[in-house]
Short mmCIF file of C-alpha atoms and ligand atoms in Angstrom, two decimals:
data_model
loop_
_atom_site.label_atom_id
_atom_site.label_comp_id
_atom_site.label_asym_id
_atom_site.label_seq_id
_atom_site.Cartn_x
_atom_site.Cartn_y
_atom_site.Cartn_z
CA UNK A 1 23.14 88.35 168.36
CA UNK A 2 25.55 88.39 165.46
CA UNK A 3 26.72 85.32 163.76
CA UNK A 4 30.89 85.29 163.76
CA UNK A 5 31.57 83.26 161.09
CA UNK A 6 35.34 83.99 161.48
CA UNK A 7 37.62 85.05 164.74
CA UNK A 8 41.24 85.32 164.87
CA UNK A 9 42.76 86.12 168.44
CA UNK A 10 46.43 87.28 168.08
CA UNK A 11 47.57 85.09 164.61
CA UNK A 12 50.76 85.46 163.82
CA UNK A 13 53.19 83.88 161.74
CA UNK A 14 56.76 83.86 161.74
CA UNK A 15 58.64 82.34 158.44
CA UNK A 16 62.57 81.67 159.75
CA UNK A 17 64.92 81.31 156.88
CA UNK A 18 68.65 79.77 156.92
CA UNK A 19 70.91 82.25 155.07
CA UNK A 20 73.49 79.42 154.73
CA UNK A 21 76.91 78.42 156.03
CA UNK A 22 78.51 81.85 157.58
CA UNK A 23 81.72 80.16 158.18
CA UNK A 24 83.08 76.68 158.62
CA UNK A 25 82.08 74.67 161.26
CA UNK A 26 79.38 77.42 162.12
CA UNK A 27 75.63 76.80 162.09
CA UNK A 28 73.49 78.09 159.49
CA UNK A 29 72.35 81.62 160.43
CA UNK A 30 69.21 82.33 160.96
CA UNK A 31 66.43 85.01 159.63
CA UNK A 32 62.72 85.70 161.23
CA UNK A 33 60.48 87.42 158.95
CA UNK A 34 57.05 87.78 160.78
CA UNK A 35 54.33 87.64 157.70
CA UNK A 36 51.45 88.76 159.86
CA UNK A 37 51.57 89.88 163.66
CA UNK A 38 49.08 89.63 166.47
CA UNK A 39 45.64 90.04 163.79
CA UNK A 40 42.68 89.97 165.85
CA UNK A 41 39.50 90.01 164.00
CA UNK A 42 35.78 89.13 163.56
CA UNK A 43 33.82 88.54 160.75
CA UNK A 44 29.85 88.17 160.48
CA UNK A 45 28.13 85.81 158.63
CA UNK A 46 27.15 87.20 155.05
CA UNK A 47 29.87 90.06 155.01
CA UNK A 48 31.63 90.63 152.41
CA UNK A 49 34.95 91.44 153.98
CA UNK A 50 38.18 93.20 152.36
CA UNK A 51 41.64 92.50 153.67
CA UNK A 52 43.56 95.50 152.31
CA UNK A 53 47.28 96.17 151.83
CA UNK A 54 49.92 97.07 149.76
CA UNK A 55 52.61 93.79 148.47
CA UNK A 56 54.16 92.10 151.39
CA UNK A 57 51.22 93.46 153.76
CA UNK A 58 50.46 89.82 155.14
CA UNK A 59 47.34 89.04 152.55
CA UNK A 60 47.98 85.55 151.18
CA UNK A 61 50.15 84.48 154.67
CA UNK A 62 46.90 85.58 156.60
CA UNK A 63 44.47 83.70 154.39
CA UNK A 64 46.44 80.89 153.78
CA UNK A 65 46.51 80.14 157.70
CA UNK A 66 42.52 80.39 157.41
CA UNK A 67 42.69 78.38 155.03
CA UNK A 68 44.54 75.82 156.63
CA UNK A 69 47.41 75.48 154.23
CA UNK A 70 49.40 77.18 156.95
CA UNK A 71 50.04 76.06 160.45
CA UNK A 72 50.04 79.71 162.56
CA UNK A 73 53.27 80.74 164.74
CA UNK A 74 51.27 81.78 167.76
CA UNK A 75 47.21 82.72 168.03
CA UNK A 76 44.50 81.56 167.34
CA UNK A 77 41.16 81.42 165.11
CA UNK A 78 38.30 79.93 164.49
CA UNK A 79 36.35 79.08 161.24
CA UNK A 80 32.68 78.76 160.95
CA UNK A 81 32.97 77.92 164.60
CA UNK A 82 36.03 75.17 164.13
CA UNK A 83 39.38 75.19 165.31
CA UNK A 84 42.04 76.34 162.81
CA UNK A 85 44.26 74.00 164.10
CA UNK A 86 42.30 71.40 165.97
CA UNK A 87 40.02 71.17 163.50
CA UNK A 88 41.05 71.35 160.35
CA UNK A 89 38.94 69.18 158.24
CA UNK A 90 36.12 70.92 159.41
CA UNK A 91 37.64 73.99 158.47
CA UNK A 92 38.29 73.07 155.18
CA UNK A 93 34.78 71.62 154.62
CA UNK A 94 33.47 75.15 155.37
CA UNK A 95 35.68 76.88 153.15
CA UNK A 96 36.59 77.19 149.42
CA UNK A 97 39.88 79.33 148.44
CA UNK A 98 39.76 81.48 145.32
CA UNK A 99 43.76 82.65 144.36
CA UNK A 100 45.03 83.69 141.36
CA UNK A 101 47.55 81.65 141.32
CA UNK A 102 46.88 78.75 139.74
CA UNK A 103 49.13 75.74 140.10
CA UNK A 104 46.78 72.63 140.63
CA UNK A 105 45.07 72.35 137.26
CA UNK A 106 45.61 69.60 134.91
CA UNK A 107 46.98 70.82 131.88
CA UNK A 108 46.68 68.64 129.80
CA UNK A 109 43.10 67.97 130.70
CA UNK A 110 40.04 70.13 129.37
CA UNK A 111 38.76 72.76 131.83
CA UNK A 112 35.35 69.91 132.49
CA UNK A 113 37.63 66.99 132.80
CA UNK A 114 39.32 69.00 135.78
CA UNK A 115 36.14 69.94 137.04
CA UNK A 116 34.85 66.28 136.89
CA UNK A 117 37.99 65.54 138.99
CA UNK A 118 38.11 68.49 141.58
CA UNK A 119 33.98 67.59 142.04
CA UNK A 120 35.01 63.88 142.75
CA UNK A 121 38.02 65.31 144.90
CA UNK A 122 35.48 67.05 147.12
CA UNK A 123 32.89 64.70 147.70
CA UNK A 124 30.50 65.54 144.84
CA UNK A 125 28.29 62.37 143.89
CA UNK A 126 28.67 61.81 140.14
CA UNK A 127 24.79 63.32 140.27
CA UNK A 128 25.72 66.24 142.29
CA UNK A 129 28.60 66.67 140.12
CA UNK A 130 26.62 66.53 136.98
CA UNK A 131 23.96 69.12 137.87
CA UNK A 132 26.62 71.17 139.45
CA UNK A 133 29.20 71.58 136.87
CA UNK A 134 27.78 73.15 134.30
CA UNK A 135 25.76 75.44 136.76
CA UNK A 136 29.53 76.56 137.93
CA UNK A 137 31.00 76.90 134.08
CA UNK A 138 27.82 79.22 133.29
CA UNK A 139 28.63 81.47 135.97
CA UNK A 140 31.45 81.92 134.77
CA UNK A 141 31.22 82.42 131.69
CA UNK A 142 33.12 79.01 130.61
CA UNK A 143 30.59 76.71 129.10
CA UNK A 144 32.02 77.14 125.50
CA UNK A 145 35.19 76.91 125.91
CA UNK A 146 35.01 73.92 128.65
CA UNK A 147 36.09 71.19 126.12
CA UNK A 148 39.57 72.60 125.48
CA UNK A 149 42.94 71.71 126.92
CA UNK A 150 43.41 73.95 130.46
CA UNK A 151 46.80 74.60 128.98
CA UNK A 152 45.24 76.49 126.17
CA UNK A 153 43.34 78.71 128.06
CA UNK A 154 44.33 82.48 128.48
CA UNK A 155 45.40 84.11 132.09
CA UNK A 156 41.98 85.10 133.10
CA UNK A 157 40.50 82.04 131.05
CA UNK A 158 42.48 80.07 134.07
CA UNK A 159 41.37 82.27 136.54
CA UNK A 160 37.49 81.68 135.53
CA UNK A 161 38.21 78.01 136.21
CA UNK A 162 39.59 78.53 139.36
CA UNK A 163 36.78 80.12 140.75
CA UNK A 164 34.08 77.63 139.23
CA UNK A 165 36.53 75.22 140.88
CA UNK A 166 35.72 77.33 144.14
CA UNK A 167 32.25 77.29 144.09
CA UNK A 168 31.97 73.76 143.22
CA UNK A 169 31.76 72.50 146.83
CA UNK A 170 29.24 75.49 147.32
CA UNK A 171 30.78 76.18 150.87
CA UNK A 172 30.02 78.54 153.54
CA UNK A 173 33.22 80.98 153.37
CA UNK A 174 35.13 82.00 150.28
CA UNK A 175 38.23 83.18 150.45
CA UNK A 176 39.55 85.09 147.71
CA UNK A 177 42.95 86.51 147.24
CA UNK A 178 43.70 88.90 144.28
CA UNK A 179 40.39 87.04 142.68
CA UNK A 180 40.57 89.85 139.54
CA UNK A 181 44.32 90.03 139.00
CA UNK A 182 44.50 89.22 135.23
CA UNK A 183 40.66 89.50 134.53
CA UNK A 184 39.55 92.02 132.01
CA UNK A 185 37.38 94.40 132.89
CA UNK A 186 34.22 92.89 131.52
CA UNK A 187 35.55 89.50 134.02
CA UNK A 188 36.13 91.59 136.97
CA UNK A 189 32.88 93.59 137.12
CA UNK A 190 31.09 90.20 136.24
CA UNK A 191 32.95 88.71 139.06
CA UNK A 192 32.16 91.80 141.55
CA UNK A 193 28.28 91.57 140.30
CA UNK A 194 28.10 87.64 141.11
CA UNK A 195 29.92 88.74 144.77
CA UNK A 196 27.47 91.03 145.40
CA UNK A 197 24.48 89.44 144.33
CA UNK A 198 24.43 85.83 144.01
CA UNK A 199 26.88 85.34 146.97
CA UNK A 200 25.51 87.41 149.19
CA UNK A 201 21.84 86.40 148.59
CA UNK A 202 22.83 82.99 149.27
CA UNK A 203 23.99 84.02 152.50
CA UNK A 204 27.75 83.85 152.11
CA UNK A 205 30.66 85.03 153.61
CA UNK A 206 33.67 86.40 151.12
CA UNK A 207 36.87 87.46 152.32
CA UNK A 208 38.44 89.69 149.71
CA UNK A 209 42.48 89.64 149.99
CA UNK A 210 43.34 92.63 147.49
CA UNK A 211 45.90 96.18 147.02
CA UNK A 212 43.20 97.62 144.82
CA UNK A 213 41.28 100.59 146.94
CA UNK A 214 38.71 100.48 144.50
CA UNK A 215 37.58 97.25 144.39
CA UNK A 216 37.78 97.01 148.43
CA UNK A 217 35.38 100.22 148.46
CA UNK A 218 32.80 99.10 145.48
CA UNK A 219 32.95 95.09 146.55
CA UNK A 220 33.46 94.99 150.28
CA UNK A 221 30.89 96.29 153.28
CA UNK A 222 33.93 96.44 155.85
CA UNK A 223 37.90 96.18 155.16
CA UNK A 224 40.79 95.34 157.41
CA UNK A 225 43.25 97.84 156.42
CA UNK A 226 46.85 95.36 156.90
CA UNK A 227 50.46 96.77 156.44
CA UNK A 228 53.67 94.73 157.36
CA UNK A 229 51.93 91.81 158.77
CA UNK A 230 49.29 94.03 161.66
CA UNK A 231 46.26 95.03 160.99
CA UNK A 232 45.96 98.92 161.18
CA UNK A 233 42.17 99.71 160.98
CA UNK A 234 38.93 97.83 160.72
CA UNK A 235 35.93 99.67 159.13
CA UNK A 236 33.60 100.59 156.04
CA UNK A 237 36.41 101.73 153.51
CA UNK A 238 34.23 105.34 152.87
CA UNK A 239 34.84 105.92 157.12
CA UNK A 240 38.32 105.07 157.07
CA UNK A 241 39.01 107.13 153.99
CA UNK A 242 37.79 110.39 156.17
CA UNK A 243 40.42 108.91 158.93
CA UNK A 244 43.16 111.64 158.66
CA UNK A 245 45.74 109.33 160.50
CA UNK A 246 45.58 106.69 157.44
CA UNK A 247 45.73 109.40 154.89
CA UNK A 248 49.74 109.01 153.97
CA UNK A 249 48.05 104.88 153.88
CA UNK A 250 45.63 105.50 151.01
CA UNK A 251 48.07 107.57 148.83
CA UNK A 252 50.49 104.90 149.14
CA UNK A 253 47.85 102.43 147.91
CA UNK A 254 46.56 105.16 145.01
CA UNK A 255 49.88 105.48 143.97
CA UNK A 256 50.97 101.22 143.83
CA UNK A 257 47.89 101.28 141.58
CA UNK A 258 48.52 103.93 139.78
CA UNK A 259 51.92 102.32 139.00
CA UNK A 260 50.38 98.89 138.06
CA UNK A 261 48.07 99.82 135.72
N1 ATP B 301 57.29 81.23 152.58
C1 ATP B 301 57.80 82.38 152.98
N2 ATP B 301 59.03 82.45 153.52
C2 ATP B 301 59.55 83.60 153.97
N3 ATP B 301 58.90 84.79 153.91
C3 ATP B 301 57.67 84.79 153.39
C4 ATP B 301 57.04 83.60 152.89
N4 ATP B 301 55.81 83.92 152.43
C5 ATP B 301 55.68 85.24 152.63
N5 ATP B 301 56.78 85.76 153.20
C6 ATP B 301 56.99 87.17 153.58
O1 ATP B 301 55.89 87.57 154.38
C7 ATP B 301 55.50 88.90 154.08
C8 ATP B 301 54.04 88.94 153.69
O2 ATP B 301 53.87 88.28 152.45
P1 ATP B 301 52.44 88.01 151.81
O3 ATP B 301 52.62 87.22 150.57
O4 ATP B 301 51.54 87.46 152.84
O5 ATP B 301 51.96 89.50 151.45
P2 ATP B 301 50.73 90.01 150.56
O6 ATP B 301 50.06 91.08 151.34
O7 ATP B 301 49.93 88.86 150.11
O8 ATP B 301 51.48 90.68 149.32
P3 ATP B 301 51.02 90.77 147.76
O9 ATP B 301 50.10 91.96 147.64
O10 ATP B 301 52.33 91.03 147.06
O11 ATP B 301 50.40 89.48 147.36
C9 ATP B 301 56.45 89.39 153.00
O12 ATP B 301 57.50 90.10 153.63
C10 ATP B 301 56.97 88.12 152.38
O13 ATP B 301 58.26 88.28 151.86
MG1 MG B 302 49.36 88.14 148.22
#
């Protein structure tokens, strides 16, 4: 029988903004935007799964909730076989979260020092830690520049630390959102080549958060196909492609590339 590492069962979640005083001695109006609607979805063990969409789909408000860093509206989920809610510490034992945006770094500290201190963070002995670390900065590419200042680092430089930050826990589930945005070329593919190979072998499970078509179709085995907040299709990218219905879908996500680059 097939592992589910990860189940959602109608998560939703609803963001309600005040839009401020309308008139005196009024209450602040209010405003529901609903990020992500009703999702319902399984992931195996090992799969390398895409969550696809154009900006504002529901990406980074779907995997934050898996991540725990959101509490959901309604639903539920489970991750590696824990409660999202219930659970949480278990949750976020299981998982490591891979975004590029990077807010949590040290700047002033060299990109080790803030490894030394995220290994620490998450439970690494100091002997763990040192066999780990520079394991992590060779993989990504990092191990000559891991003396300097984070705040000297380029966009992708940061981005390379971020994900040897990820994978210093070595966890079950990674989830990455936008994991290339700002990477060169040479960075992306060498990111999309340690996915597929080292990942995978090891028996992990990757959730992919990204707009690019290409990188869901070369990277992921199946995709979630997500536009304002549901989730439209589930399937192997090359399948849903030949999907007539979605067609309008994938020009719209050809052309917000197109734009981009
Ligand atoms: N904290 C928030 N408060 C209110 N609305 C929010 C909040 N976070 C996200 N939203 C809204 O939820 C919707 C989904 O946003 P989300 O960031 O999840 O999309 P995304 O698919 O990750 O987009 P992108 O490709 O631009 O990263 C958008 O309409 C966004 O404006
Ligand atoms: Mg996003």
């Amino acid at each position: 029988m097939a592992d589910v590492v990860l189940q959602t069962r109608n998560l939703t979640k609803d963001f309600t903004k005040r839009r401020g005083i309308s008139s005196p001695g009024r209450f602040f109006e209010k405003r529901t935007v609903t990020a992500v609607k009703d999702v319902n979805l399984s992931v195996e063990r090992g799969e390398i799964f895409g969550l696809l969409g154009p900006n504002g789909a529901g990406k980074t408000t779907l995997t934050k909730m898996l991540c725990t860093l959101l509490l959901p509206s309604s639903g539920s989920a489970t991750v590696n076989g824990f409660d999202l809610v219930r659970q949480q510490s278990k949750v976020k034992s299981s998982i490591a979260l891979i975004s590029s945006e990077e807010r949590s770094f040290y700047w002033r500290l060299s990109g080790l020092q803030n490894l030394s201190f995220f290994a620490a963070l998450y439970g690494l002995s100091a002997e763990q830690a040192r066999r780990r670390i520079p394991e992590v900065l060779e993989i990504v590419g990092m191990t000559e520049a891991a003396g300097r200042r984070f705040q000297e680092y380029s966009t992708g430089m940061k981005q390379r630390m971020g994900l040897a930050r990820g994978l210093l826990a070595d966890p079950d589930i990674f989830f990455m959102d936008e994991p290339t945005k700002g990477l060169d070329p040479v960075a992306t593919l060498q990111l999309h080549e340690f996915i597929a190979s080292r990942l995978v072998n090891e028996g992990k499970t990757v959730i992919l958060a990204t707009h690019h078509l290409v990188e869901a179709e070369q990277v992921c085995d199946r995709v979630a196909i997500m536009s304002g907040g549901r989730l439209r299709a589930c399937g192997r990218v090359r399948e849903l492609a030949g999907d007539t219905s979605l067609s309008d879908y994938f020009i719209s996500l050809v052309e917000e590339e197109q734009v981009q680059s």
